[in-house]
Coordinates of C-alpha atoms in Angstrom, one line a residue:
X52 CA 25.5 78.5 6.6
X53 CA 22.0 77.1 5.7
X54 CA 23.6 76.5 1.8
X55 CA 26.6 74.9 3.3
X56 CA 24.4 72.4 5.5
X57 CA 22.4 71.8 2.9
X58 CA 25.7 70.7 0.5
X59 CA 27.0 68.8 3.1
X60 CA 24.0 67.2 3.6
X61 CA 23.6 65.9 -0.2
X62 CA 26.9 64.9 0.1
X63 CA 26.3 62.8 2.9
X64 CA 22.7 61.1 1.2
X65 CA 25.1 60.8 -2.4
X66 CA 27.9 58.9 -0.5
X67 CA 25.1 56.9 1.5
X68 CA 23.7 56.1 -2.1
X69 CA 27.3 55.6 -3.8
X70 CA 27.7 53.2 -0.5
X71 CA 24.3 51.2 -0.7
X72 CA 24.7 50.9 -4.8
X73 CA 28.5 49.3 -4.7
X74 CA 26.7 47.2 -1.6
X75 CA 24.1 45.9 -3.7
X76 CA 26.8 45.0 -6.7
X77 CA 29.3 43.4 -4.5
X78 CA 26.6 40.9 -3.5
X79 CA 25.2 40.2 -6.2
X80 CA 27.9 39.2 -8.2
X81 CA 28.8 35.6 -8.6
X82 CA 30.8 34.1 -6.1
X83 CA 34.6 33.8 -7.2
X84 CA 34.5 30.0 -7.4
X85 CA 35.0 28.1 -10.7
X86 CA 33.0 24.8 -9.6
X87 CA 30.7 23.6 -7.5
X88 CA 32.0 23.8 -3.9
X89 CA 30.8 23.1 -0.2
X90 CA 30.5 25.4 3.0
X91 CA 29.9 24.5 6.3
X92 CA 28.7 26.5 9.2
X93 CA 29.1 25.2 12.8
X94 CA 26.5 25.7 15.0
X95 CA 26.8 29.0 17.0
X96 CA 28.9 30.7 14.0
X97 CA 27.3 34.5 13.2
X98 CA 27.0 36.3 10.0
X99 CA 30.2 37.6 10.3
X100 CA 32.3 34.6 10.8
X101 CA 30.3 33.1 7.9
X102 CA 31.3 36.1 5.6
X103 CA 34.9 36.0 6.9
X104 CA 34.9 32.4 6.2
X105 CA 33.7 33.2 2.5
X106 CA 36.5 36.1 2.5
X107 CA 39.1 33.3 3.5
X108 CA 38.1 31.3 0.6
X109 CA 38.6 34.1 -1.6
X110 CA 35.1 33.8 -2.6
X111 CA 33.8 37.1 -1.5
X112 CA 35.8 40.4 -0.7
X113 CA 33.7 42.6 1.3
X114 CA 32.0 40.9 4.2
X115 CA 31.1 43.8 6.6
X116 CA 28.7 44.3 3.6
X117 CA 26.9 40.8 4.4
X118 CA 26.6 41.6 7.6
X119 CA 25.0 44.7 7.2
X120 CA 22.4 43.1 4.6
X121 CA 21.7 40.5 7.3
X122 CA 20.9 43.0 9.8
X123 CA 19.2 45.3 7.1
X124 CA 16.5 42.1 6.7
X125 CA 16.7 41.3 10.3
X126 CA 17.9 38.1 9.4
X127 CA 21.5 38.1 11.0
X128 CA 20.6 36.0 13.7
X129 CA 18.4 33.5 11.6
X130 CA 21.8 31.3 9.9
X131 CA 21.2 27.6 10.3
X132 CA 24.1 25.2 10.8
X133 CA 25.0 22.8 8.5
X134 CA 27.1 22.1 5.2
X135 CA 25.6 24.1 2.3
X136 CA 26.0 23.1 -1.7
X137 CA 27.5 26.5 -3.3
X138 CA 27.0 26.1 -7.0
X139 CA 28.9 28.8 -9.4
X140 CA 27.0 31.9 -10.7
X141 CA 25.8 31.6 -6.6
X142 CA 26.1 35.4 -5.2
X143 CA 26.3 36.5 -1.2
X144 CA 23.2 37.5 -1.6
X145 CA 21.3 34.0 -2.7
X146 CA 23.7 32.5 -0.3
X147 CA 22.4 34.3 2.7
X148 CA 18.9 33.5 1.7
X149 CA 20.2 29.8 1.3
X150 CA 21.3 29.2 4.4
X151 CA 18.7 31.5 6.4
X152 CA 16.4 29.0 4.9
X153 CA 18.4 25.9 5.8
X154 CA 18.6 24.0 2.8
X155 CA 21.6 22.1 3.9
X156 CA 23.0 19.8 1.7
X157 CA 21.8 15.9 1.7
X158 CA 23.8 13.4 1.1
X159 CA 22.7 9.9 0.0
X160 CA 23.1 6.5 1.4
X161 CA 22.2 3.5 0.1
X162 CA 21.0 0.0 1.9
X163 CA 20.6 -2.4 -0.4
X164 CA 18.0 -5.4 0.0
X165 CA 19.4 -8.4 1.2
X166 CA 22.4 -7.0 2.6
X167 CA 23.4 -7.9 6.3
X168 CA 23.8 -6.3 9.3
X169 CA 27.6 -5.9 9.5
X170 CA 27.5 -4.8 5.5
X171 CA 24.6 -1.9 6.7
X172 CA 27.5 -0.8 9.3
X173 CA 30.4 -1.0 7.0
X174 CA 28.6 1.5 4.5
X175 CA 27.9 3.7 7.9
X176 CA 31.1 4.0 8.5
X177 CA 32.7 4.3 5.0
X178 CA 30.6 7.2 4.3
X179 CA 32.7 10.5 5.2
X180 CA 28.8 12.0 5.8
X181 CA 28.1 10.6 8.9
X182 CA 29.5 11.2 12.2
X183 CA 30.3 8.3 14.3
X184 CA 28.8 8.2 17.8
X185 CA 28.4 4.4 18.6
X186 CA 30.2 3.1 21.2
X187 CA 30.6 -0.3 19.5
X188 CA 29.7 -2.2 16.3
X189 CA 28.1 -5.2 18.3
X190 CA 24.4 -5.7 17.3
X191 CA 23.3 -5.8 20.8
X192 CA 25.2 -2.5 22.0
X193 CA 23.8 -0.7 19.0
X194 CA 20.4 -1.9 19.3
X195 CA 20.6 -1.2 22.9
X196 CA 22.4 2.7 22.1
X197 CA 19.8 4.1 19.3
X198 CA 16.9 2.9 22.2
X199 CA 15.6 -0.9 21.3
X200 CA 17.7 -3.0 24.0
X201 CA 17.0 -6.8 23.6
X202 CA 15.7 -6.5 20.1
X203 CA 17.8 -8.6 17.3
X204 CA 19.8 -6.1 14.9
X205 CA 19.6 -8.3 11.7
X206 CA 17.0 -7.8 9.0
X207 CA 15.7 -4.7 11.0
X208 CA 16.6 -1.7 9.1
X209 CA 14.7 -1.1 5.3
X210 CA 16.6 -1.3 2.4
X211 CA 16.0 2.1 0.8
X212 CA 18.3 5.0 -0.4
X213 CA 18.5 7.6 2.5
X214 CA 19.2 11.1 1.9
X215 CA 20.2 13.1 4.9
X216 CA 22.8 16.3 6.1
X217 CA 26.6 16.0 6.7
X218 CA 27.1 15.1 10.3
X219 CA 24.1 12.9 11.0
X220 CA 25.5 10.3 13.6
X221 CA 24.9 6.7 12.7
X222 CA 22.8 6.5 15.6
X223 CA 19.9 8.9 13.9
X224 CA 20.3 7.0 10.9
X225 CA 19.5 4.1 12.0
X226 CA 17.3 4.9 13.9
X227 CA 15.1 6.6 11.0
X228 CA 16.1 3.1 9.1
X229 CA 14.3 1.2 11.9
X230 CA 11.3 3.1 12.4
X231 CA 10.6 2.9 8.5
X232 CA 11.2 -1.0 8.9
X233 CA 8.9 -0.8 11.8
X234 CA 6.3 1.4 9.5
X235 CA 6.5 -0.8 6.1
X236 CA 6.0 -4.3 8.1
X237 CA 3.2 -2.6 10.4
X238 CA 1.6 -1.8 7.0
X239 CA 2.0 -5.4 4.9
X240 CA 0.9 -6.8 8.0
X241 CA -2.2 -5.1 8.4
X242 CA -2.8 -6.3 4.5
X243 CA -1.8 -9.8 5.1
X244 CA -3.2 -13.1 3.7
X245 CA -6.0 -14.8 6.0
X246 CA -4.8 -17.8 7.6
X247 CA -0.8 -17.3 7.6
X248 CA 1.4 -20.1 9.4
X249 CA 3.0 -16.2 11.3
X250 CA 2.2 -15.9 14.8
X251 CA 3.9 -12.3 14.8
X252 CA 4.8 -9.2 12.1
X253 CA 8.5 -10.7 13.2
X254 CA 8.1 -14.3 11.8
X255 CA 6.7 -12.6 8.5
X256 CA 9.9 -10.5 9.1
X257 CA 12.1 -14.0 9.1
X258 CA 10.0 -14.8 6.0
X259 CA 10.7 -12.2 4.0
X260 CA 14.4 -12.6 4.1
X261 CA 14.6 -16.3 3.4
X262 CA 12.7 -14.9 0.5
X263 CA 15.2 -12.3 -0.4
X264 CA 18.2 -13.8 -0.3
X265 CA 16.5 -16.9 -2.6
X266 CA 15.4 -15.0 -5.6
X267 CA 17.3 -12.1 -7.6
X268 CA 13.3 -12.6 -9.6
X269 CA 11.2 -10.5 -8.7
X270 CA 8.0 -12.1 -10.3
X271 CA 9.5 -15.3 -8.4
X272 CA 8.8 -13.5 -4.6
X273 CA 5.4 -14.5 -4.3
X274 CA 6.0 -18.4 -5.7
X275 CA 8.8 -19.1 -3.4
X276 CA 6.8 -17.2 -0.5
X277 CA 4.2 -19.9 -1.0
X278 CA 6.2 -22.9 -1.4
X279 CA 7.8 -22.2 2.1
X280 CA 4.1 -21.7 4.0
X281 CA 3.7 -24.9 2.3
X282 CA 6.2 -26.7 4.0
X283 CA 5.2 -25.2 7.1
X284 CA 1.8 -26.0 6.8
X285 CA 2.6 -29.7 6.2
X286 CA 5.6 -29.1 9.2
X287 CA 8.2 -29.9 6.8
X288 CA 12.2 -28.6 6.7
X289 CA 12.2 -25.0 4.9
X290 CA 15.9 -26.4 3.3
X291 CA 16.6 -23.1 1.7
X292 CA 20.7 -22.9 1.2
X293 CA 20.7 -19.0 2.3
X294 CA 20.1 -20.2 6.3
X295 CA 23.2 -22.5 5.6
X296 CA 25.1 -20.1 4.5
X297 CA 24.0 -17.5 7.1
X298 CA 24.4 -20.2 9.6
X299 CA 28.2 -20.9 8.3
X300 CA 29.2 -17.4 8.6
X301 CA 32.8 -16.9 7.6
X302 CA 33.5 -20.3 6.8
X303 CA 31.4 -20.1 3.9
X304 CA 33.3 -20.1 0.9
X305 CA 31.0 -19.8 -2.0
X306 CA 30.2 -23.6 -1.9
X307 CA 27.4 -26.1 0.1
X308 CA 28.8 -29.1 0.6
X309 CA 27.0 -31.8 1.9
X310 CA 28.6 -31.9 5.7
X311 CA 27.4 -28.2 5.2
X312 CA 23.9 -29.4 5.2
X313 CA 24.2 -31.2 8.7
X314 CA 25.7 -27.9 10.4
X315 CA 24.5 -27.9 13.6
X316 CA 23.1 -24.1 13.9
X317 CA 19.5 -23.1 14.8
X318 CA 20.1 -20.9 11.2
X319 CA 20.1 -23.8 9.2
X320 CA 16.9 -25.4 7.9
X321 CA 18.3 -28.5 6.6
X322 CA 18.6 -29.6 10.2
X323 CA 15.9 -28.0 12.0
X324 CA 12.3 -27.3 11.2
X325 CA 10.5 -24.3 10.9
X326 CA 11.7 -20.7 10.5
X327 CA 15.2 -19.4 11.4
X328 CA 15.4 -17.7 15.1
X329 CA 15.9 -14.4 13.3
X330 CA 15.7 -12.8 9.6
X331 CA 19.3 -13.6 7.9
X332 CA 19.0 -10.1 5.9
X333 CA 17.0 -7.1 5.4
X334 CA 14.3 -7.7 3.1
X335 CA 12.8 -5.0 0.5
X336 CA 9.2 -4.3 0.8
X337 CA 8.5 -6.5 -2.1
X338 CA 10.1 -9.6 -0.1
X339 CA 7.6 -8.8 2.7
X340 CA 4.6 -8.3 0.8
X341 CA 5.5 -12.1 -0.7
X342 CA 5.8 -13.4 2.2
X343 CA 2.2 -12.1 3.4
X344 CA 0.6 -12.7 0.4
X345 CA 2.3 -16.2 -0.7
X346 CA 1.0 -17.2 -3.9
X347 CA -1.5 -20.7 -4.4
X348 CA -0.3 -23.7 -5.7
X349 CA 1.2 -27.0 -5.0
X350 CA 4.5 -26.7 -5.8
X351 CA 6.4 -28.2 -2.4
X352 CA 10.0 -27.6 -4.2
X353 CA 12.5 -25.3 -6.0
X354 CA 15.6 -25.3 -7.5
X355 CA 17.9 -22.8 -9.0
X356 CA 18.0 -23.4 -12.7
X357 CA 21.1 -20.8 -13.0
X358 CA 19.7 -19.1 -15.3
X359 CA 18.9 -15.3 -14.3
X360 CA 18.2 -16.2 -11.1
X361 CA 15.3 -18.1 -11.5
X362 CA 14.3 -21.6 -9.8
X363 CA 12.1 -25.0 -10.8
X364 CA 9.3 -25.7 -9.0
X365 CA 8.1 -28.8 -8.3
X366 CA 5.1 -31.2 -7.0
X367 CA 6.7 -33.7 -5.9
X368 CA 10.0 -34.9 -4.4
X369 CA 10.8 -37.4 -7.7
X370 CA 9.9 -34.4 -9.9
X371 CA 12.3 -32.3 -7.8
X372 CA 15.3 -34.8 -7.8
X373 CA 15.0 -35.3 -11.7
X374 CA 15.2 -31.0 -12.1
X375 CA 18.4 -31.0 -9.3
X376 CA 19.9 -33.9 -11.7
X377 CA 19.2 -31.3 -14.3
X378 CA 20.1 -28.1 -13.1
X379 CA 22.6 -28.5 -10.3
X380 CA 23.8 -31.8 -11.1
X381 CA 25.8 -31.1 -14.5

């Protein structure tokens, strides 16, 4: 009897080993997938529905067995949510670590300088990453839904590249977009010039788009930053064409004509003095660091010389009507 127990008992500890060996194979062989692929986990999936999801896919046979490693490590109730980047040689095992750490996939998204608000929601909503929770498109509804009601939606969110998980809601990203807005203004303005014509971070704000959407130059930022607190240091017209055309809206059709220039619009600095009501674009950091630290001179005038981008400056008016006779005149 003892012999007989004792047989039966190595047979039990050989097929425990033979089990735990083909255990350990079966996840750690590569994944049957021939490219790099993506796998989402919905919050309040367990291990098991994750490994029957793989098993579904066809990317992993035996899932009981990841659900036993999960609860061999004591890590079975420690998956995070979230769409996961599965790259090919990946095994169940690495996977499990993957996504017990939570290294979710980010995805990427762009705001480029100068762009407007509506062209900063129409990228939102064109990327398949990010889940749509705003009620409306209307700058004061989504101020007012991602938690700054009254405030002014153009020019507020920083141009940056973004990177961020599947399902963010447009309301976190911008958000985030604001804050760091908030945070790279907060800190040029702490740096700022002495004796600015700003009476807030906002009017440096306003600024720094006028001198975004004039210059594609960016050793130019600083120049045109100082010919405009110039002008309103001597309480002359800005006259800077991007408030025209911000001011005509959709009936701007790629040319300023002269009845252009006597649109009646708060926007447009031909008519009016002073800055804009509000920034016509989001300025880069570089923009707002121009327009708080303008550079000296005595130049009272620019014009594009369309050549890369770049601009004329002049002293005086006469100076300046001879370079538009030149340059835009031809």
């Amino acid at each position: 009897m003892k012999i007989a127990a004792c047989i039966s008992g190595l047979a039990l500890v050989l097929a425990g080993w033979l089990f735990y060996q083909d255990m350990e194979k079966q996840l750690n062989m590569p994944l049957n997938i021939e490219g790099q692929e993506y796998f989402s986990i919905e919050p309040g999936m367990s291990l098991l529905a994750v490994a029957e999801g793989l098993a579904a896919r066809g990317w992993f046979e035996y899932p009981f067995y990841l659900q036993l490693e999960g609860k061999i490590r004591g890590v079975d109730g420690l998956i995070k949510a979230g769409q996961y980047q599965v790259e090919p040689g990946a095994t169940a095992s690495s996977l499990l670590d993957t996504i017990v750490a939570g290294k979710v996939t980010q995805h990427a998204l762009t705001i480029v300088e100068g762009w407007s608000f509506p062209q900063i929601m129409a990228a939102l909503h064109d990327s398949r990453y990010i889940r749509r929770q705003l009620n409306s498109t209307r700058p004061d509804r989504v101020m007012a839904e991602i938690g700054y009601p009254g405030y002014h939606a153009e020019g507020r969110f920083f141009p940056d590249t973004y990177y961020f998980p599947a399902e963010t809601t447009d309301v976190d990203f911008l958000r985030r977009s604001f804050k760091q807005m908030e945070a790279v203004l907060s800190q040029e303005w702490d740096r700022r010039m002495a004796g600015l014509p700003y009476r807030s971070p906002y009017e440096a704000l306003i600024m720094a788009s006028l001198i975004e959407k004039e210059t594609a130059a960016a050793d130019e930022r600083n120049r045109i930053a100082g010919v405009f607190v110039r002008r309103l240091e001597k309480n002359m017209k800005l006259q800077t064409d991007p408030t025209v055309i911000y001011a005509l809206g959709e009936n701007y059709d790629g040319n300023i004509r002269r009845r252009d220039l006597e649109f009646d619009s708060p926007y447009n600095t031909y008519r009016y003095k002073g800055l804009p009501p509000t920034p016509i674009a989001a300025p880069g950091r570089a923009s707002i660091h121009a327009a708080l630290q303008p550079e000296p001179g005595t130049a009272l005038f620019f014009v594009a010389t369309g050549e890369n981008g770049r601009h004329y400056f002049s002293d005086t008016l006469a100076e300046h009507n001879q370079a538009v006779a030149r340059y835009q005149l031809r």
